[in-house]
Short mmCIF file of C-alpha atoms and ligand atoms in Angstrom, two decimals:
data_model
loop_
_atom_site.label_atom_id
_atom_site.label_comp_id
_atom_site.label_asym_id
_atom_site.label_seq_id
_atom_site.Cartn_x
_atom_site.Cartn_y
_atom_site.Cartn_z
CA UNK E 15 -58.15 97.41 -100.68
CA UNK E 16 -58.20 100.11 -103.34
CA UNK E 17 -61.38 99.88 -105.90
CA UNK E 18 -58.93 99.44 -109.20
CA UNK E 19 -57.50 96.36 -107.15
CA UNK E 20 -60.65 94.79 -105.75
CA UNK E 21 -61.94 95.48 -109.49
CA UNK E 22 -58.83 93.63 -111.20
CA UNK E 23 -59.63 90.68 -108.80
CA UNK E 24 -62.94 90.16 -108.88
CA UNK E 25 -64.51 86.39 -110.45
CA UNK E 26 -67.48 87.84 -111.86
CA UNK E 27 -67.87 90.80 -113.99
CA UNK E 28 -70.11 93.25 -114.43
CA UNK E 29 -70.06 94.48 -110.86
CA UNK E 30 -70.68 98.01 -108.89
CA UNK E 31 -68.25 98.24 -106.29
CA UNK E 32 -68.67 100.92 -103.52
CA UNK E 33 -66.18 102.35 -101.86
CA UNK E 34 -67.78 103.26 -98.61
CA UNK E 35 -64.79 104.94 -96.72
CA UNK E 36 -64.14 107.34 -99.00
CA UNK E 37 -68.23 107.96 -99.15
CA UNK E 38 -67.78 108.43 -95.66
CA UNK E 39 -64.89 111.02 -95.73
CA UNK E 40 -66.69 113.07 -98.45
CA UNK E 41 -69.64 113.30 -96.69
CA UNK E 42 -68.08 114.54 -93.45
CA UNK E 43 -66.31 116.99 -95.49
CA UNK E 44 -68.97 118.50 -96.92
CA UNK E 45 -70.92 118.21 -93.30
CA UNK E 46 -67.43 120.44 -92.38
CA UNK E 47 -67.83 122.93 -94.65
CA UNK E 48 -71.51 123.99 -94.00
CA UNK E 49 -72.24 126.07 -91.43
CA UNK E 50 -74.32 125.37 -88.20
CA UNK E 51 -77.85 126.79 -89.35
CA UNK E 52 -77.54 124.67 -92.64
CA UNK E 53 -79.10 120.90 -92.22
CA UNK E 54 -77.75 118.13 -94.80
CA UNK E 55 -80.33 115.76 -95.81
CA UNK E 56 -79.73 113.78 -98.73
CA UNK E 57 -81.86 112.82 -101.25
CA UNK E 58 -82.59 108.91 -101.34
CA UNK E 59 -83.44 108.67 -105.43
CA UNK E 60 -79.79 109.43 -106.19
CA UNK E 61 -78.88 106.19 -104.53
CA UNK E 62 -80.92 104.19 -102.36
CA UNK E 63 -79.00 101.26 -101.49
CA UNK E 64 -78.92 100.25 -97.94
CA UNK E 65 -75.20 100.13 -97.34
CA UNK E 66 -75.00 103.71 -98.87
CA UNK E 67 -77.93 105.02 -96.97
CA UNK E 68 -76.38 103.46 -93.79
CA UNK E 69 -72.55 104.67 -94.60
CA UNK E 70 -74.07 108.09 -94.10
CA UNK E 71 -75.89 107.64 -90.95
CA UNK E 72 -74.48 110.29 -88.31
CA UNK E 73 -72.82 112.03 -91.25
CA UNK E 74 -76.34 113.46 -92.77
CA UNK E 75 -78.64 115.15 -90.98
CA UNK E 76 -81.52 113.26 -92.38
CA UNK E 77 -82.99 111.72 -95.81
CA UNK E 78 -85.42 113.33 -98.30
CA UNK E 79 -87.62 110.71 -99.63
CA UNK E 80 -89.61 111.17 -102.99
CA UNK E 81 -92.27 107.91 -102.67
CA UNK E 82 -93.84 105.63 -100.46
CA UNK E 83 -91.29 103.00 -101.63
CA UNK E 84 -88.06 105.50 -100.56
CA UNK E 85 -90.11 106.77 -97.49
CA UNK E 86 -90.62 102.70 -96.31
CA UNK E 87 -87.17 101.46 -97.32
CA UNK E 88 -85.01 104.20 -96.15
CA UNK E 89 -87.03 104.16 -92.62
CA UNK E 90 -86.48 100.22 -92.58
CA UNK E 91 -82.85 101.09 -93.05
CA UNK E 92 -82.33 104.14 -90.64
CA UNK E 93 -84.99 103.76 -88.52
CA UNK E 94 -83.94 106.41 -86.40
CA UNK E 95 -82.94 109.17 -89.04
CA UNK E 96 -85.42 112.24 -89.80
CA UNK E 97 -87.46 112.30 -92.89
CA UNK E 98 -88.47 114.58 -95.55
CA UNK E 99 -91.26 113.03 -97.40
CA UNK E 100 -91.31 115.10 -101.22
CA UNK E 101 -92.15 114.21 -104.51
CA UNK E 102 -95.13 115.14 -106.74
CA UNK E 103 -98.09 112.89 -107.07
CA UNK E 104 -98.59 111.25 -103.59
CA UNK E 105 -100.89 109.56 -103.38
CA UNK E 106 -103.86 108.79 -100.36
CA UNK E 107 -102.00 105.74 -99.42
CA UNK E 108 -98.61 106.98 -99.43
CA UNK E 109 -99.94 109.69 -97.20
CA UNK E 110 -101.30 108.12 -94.69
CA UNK E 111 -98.37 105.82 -94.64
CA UNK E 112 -96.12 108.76 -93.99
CA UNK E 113 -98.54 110.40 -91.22
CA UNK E 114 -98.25 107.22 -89.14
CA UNK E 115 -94.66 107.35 -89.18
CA UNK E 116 -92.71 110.01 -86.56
CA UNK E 117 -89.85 109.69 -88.02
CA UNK E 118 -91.35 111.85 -91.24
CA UNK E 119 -90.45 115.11 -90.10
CA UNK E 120 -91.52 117.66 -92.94
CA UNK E 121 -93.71 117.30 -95.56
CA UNK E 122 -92.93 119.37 -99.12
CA UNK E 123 -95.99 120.16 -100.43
CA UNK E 124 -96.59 120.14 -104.11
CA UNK E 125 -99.81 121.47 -105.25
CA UNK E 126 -103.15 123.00 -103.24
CA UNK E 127 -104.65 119.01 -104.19
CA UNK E 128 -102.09 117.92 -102.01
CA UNK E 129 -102.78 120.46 -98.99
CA UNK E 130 -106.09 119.76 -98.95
CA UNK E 131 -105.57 115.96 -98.76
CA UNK E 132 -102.96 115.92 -96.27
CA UNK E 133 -104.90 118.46 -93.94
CA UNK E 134 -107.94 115.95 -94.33
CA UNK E 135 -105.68 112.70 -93.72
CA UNK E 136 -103.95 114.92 -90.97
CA UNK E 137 -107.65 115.62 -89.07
CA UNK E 138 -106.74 112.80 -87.16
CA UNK E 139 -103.31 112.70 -86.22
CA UNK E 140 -101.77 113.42 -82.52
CA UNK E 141 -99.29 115.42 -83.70
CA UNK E 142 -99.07 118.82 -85.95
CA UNK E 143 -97.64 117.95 -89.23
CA UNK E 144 -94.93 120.14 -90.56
CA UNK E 145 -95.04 121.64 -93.66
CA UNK E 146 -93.05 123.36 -96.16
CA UNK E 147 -94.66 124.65 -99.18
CA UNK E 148 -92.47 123.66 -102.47
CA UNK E 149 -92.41 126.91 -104.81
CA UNK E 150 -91.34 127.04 -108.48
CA UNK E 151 -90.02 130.34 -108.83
CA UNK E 152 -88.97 132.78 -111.43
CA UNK E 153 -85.54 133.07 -111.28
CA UNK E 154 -84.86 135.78 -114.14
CA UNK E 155 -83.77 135.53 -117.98
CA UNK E 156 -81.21 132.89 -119.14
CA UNK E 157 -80.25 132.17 -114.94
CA UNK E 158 -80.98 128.41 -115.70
CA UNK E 159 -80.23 128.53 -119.20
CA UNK E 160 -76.90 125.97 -119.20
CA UNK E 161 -78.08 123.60 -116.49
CA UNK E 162 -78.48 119.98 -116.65
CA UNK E 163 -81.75 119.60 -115.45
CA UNK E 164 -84.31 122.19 -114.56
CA UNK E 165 -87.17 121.21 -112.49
CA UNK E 166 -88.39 125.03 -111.53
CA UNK E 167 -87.75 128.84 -113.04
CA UNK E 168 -90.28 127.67 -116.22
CA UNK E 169 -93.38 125.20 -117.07
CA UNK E 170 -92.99 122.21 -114.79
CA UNK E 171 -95.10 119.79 -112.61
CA UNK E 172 -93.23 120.71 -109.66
CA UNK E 173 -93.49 123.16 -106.55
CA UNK E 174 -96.45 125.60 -107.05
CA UNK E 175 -96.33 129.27 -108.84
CA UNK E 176 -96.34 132.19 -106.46
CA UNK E 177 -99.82 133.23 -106.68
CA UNK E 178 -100.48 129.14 -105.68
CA UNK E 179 -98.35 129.16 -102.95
CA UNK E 180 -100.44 132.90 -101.61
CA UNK E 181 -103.27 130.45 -102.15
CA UNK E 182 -101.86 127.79 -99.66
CA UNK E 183 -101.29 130.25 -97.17
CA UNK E 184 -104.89 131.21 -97.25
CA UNK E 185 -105.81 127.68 -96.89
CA UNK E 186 -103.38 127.11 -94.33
CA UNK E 187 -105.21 129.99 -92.14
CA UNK E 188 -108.68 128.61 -92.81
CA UNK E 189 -110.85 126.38 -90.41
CA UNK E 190 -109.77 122.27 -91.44
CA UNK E 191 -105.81 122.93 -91.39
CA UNK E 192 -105.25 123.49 -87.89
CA UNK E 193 -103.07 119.89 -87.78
CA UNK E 194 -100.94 121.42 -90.18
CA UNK E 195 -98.24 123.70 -89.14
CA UNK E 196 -96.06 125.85 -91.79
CA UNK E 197 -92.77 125.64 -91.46
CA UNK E 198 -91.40 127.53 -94.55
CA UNK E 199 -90.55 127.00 -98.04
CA UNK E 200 -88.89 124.50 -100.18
CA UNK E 201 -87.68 124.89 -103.48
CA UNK E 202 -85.41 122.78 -106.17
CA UNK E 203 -85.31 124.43 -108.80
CA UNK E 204 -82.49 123.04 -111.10
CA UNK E 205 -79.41 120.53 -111.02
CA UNK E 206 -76.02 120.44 -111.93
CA UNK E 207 -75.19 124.08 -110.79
CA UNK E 208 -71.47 125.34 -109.42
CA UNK E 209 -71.31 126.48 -106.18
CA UNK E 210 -71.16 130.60 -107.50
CA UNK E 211 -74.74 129.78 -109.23
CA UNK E 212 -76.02 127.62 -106.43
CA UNK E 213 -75.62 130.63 -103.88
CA UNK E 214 -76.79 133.22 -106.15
CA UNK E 215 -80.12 130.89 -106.52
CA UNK E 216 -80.33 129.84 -102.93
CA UNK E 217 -80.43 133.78 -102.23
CA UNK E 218 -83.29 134.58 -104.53
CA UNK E 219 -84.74 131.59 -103.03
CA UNK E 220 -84.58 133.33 -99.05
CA UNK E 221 -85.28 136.44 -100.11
CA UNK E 222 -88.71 135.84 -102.17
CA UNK E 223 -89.53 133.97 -99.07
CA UNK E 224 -88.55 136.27 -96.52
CA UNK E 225 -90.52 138.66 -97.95
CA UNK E 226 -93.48 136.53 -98.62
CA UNK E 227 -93.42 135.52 -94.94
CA UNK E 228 -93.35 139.65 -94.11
CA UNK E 229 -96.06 140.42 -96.56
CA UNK E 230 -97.82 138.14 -94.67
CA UNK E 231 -97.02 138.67 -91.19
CA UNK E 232 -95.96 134.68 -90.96
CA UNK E 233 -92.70 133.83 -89.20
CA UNK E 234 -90.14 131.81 -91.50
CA UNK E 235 -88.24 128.92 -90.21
CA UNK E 236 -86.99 127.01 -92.38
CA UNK E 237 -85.81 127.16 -96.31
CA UNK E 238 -84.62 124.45 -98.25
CA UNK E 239 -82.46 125.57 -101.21
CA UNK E 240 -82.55 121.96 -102.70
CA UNK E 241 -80.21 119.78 -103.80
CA UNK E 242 -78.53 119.90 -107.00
CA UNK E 243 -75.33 120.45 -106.68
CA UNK E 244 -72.70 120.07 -109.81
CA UNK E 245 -70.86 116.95 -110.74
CA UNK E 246 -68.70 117.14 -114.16
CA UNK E 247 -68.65 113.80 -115.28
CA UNK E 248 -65.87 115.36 -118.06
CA UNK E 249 -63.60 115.89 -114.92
CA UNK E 250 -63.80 113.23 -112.35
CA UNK E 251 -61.17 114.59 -109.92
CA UNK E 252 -63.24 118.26 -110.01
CA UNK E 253 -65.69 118.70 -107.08
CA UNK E 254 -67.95 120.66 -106.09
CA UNK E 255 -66.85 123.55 -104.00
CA UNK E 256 -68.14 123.39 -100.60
CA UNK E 257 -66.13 125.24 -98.65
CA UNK E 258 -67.35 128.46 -101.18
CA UNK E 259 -70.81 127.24 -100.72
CA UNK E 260 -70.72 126.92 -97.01
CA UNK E 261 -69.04 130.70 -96.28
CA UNK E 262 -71.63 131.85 -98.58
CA UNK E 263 -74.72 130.22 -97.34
CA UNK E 264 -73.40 131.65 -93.80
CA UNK E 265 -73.21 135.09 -95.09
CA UNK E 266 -77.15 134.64 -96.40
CA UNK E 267 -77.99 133.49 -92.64
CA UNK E 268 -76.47 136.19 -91.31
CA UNK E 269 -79.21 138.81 -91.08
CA UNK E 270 -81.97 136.22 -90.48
CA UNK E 271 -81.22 134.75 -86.92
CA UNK E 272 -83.71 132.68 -86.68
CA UNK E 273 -83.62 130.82 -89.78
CA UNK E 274 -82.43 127.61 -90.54
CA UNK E 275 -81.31 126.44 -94.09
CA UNK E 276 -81.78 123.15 -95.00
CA UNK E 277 -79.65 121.26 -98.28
CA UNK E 278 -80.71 117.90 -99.92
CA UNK E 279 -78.01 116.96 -102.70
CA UNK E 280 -78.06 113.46 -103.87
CA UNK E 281 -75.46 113.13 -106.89
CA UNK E 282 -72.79 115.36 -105.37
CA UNK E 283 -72.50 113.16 -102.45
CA UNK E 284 -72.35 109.62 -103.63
CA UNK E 285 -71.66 109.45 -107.63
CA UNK E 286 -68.09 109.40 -106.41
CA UNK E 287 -68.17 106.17 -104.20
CA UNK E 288 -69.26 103.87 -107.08
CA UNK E 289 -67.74 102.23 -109.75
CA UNK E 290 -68.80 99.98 -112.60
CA UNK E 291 -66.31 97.36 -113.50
CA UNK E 292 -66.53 95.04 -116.41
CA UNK E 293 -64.61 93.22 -118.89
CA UNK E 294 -64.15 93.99 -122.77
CA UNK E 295 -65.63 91.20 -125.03
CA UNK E 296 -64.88 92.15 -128.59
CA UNK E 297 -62.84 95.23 -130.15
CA UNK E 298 -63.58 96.03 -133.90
CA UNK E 299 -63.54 98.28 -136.24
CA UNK E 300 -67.00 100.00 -138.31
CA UNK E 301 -66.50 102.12 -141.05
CA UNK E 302 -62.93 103.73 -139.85
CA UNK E 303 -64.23 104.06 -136.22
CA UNK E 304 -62.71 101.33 -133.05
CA UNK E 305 -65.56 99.96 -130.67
CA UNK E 306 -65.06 98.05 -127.68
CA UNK E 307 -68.18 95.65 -126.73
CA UNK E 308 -68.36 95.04 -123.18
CA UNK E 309 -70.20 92.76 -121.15
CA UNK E 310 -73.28 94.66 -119.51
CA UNK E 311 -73.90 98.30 -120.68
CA UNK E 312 -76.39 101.44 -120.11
CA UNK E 313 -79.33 98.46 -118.64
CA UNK E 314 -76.84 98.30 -115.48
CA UNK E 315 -75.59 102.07 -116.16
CA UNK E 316 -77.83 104.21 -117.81
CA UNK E 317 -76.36 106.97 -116.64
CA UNK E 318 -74.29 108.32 -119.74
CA UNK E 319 -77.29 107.82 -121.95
CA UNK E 320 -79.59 109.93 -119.99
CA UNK E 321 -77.29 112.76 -119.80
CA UNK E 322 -75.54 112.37 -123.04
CA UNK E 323 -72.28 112.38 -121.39
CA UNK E 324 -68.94 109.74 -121.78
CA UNK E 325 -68.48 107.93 -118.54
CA UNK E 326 -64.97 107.94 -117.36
CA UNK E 327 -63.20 104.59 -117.43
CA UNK E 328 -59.59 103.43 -116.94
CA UNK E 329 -58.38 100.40 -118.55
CA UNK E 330 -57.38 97.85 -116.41
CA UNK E 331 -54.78 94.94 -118.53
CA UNK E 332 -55.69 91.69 -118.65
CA UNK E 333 -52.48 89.97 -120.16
CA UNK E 334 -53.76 86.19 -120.12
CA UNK E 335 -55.44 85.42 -123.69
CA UNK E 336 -56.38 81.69 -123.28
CA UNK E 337 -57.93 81.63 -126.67
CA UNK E 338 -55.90 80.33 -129.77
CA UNK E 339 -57.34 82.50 -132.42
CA UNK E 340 -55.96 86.79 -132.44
CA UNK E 341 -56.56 89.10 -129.84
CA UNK E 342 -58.46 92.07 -130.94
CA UNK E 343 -57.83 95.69 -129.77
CA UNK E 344 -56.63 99.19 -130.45
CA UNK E 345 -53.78 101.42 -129.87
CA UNK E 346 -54.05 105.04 -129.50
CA UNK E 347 -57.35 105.54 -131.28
CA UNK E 348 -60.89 107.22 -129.71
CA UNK E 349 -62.73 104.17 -129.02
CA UNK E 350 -66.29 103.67 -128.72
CA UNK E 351 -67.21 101.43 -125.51
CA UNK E 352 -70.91 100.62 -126.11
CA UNK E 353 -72.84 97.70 -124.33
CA UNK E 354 -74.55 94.27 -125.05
CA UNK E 355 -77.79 96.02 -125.92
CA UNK E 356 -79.16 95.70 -129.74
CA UNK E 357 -79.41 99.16 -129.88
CA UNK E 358 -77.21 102.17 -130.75
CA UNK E 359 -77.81 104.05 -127.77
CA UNK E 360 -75.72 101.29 -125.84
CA UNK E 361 -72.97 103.58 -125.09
CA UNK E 362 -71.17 103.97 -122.48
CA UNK E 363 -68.59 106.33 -123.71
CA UNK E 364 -68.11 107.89 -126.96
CA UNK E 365 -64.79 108.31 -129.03
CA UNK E 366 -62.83 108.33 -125.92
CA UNK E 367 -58.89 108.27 -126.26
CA UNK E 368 -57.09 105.38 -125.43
CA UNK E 369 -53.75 104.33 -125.09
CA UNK E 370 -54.54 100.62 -125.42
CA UNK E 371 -57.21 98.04 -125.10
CA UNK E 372 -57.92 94.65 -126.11
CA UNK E 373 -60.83 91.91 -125.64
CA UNK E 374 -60.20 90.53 -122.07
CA UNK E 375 -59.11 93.65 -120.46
CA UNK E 376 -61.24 94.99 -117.89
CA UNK E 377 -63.02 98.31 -118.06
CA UNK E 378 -63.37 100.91 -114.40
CA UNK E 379 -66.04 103.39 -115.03
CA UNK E 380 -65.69 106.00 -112.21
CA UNK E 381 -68.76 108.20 -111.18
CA UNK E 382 -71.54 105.28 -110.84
CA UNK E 383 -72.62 105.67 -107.13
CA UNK E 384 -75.23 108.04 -108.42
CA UNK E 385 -78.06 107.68 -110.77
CA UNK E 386 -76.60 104.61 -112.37
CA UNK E 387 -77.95 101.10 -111.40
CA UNK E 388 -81.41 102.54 -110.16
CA UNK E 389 -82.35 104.32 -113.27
CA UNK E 390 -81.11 101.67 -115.46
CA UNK E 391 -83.84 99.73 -117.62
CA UNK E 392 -82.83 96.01 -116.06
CA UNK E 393 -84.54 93.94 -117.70
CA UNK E 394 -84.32 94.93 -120.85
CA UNK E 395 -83.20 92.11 -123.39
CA UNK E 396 -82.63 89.71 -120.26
CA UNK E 397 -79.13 89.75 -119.56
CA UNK E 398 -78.22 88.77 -115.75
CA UNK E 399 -77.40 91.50 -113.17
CA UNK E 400 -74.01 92.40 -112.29
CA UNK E 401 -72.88 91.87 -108.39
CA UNK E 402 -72.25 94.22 -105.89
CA UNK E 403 -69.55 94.73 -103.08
CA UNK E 404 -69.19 97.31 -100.87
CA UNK E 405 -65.20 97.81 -99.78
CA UNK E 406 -65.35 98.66 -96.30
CA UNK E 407 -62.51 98.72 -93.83
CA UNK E 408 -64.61 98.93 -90.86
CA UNK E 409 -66.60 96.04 -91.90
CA UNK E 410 -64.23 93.56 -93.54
CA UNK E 411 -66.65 90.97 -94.90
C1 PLP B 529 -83.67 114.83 -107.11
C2 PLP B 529 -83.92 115.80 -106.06
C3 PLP B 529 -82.87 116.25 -105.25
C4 PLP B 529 -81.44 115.84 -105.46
O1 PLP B 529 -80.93 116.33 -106.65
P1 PLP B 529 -79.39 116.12 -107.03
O2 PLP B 529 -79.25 116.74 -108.37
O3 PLP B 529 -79.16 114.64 -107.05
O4 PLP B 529 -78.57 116.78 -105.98
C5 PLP B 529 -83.17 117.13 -104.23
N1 PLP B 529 -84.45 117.55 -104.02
C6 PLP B 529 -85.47 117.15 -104.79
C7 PLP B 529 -86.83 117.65 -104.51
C8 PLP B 529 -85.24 116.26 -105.83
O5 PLP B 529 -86.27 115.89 -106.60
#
């Protein structure tokens, strides 16, 4: 059953709907177009629910976990897949949580706090624990300047500065550290790059570390380029270009032949599987401008407020009006579709054209498997939860 269809036949609106074979599909096609050396994990905050995390079991390489909430759920639901516990701010107990678990493969250290406190934790343990050291970078004038998010490159409270991460190698040689074992370097430094900008990143990312490893004499494993990857919410049938990303992370590996490369996008690989359907409940008209109320709104999707973007939606008709008094709606006009929420900000797309739309039509907003119901503010003025199914041929339930 096609999304659109399960959406026009659902009871009970507002629901997220997952389409979980064609999460499955993108996934292995991204898998496809990296090359071997490159390891896919994907990042668990983008969307943590268990049928998603499970859909790309086999298709991933592993998960990178940013709490002791992700790093407990996500091993409850793939017990068997590797780990990579990140995140700033963990704290004692979430550490030695994630040192009694195998499955947690690589740590990404944050600060020289943190490397003390997981060497001490670590004194203990019958295994080394592998490290990579998460670096914030300068990445030269203006090279972040039109992203969507920047977490490194400028002030942040992630990763470490270079002279901080020379520190942690210093600690890392010194008496009390021996359980630890350094792997490499991590960084993230930004989101919502194209693939051209993501390469030209993930290269200054390899090469400030290969050379950091030479000044140092230290052999380099491992580098994780991050996550991050583009998704244009403006173009929902764009993607992100993997195949360009995967010849050109090849050609980076190249002269470094014992290096592997490690990815952890979470938006580019599932905000395409999820949708957000709902039903129109009023259509009026404020001050020369059409607005379509819907039921729910940015508490079960806060995506489009956070980024200041319009969520796509298609209309789906609804031609049964069981009421006696008019129908409201509008005919080609922009139309505002904002939420139940008693505040302004309840939108969920802004001045979008529209052929038509009336109360009792139903609403598809595309791009919600990422970000969306997990960073939404629930609870907020009390309205109930919308359901969830997850379309899946191989498991027709
Ligand atoms: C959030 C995050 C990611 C994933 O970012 P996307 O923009 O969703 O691809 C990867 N790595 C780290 C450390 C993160 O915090």
């Amino acid at each position: 059953m096609t999304v659109p269809t399960a959406a026009a036949e659902l009871a009970e609106l507002p629901a997220y709907l997952y389409d979980l074979a064609a999460l499955r599909s993108h996934a292995a096609a991204v898998r496809a177009a990296l090359p071997d050396r490159v390891e896919l994990y994907y990042a668990a905050k983008a969307n943590p629910e268990a049928p998603v995390l499970t859909a790309l079991s086999g298709l991933v390489d592993g998960y990178e976990v940013s709490s002791g909430g992700e790093l407990a759920h996500v091993h409850a639901t793939v017990p068997d897949a590797p780990l990579a516990f990140g995140g700033p701010g963990k704290t004692p107990e979430e550490i030695a949580a994630a040192l009694r678990l195998p499955a947690v493969r690589r740590w990404h250290v944050e600060s020289e706090r943190e490397l003390h406190a997981l060497a001490a934790a670590a004194a203990t343990a019958d295994r080394p624990v592998d490290v990579l050291l998460r670096a914030n970078l300068p990445v030269g004038d203006g090279a972040l300047a039109g992203v969507a998010l920047a977490m490194g490159g400028r002030p942040t409270p992630f990763g470490m500065d270079p002279d901080r991460i020379e520190a942690c190698l210093a600690l890392l040689a010194s008496p009390g550290f021996e359980h630890l074992r350094l792997r490499g370097i991590h960084a993230h430094l930004a989101s919502g790059l194209p693939a051209d900008e993501q390469l030209r990143l993930a290269e200054r990312i390899v090469t400030w570390s290969t050379e950091l490893a030479a000044r140092h004499r230290l052999p380099l494993h491992e580098v994780n380029v991050g996550g991050g990857m583009a998704v244009d919410y403006d173009d929902p049938d764009a993607r992100f270009d993997w195949a360009r990303f995967g010849e050109g992370l090849g050609k980076l590996l190249a002269p470094h032949p014992g290096l592997t490369l490690r990815i952890e996008p979470g938006r580019a690989l599932t905000a395409y599987c999820g949708w957000y359907a709902t039903e129109v409940l009023d259509v009026k008209r404020s001050h020369g401008e059409d607005f379509a109320v819907v039921r729910g709104g940015t508490h079960h999707l806060r995506t489009p407020a956070t980024r200041g973007h319009s969520q796509p939606f298609t209309v789906l008709p609804v031609d049964h009006w069981p009421h006696p008094w008019p129908r409201p709606g509008a005919t080609d006009a922009p139309v505002t579709v904002s939420g139940q929420l008693c505040t302004p900000k309840d939108v969920l797309a802004a001045r979008t054209p529209v052929a038509a739309l009336r109360a009792g039509d139903r609403l598809l907003f595309a791009m919600a498997g990422a970000y969306a119901w997990n960073i939404s503010h629930h609870e907020f003025l009390m309205h109930p939860r919308p359901a969830f199914h997850y379309l899946d041929p191989a498991d027709p339930r």
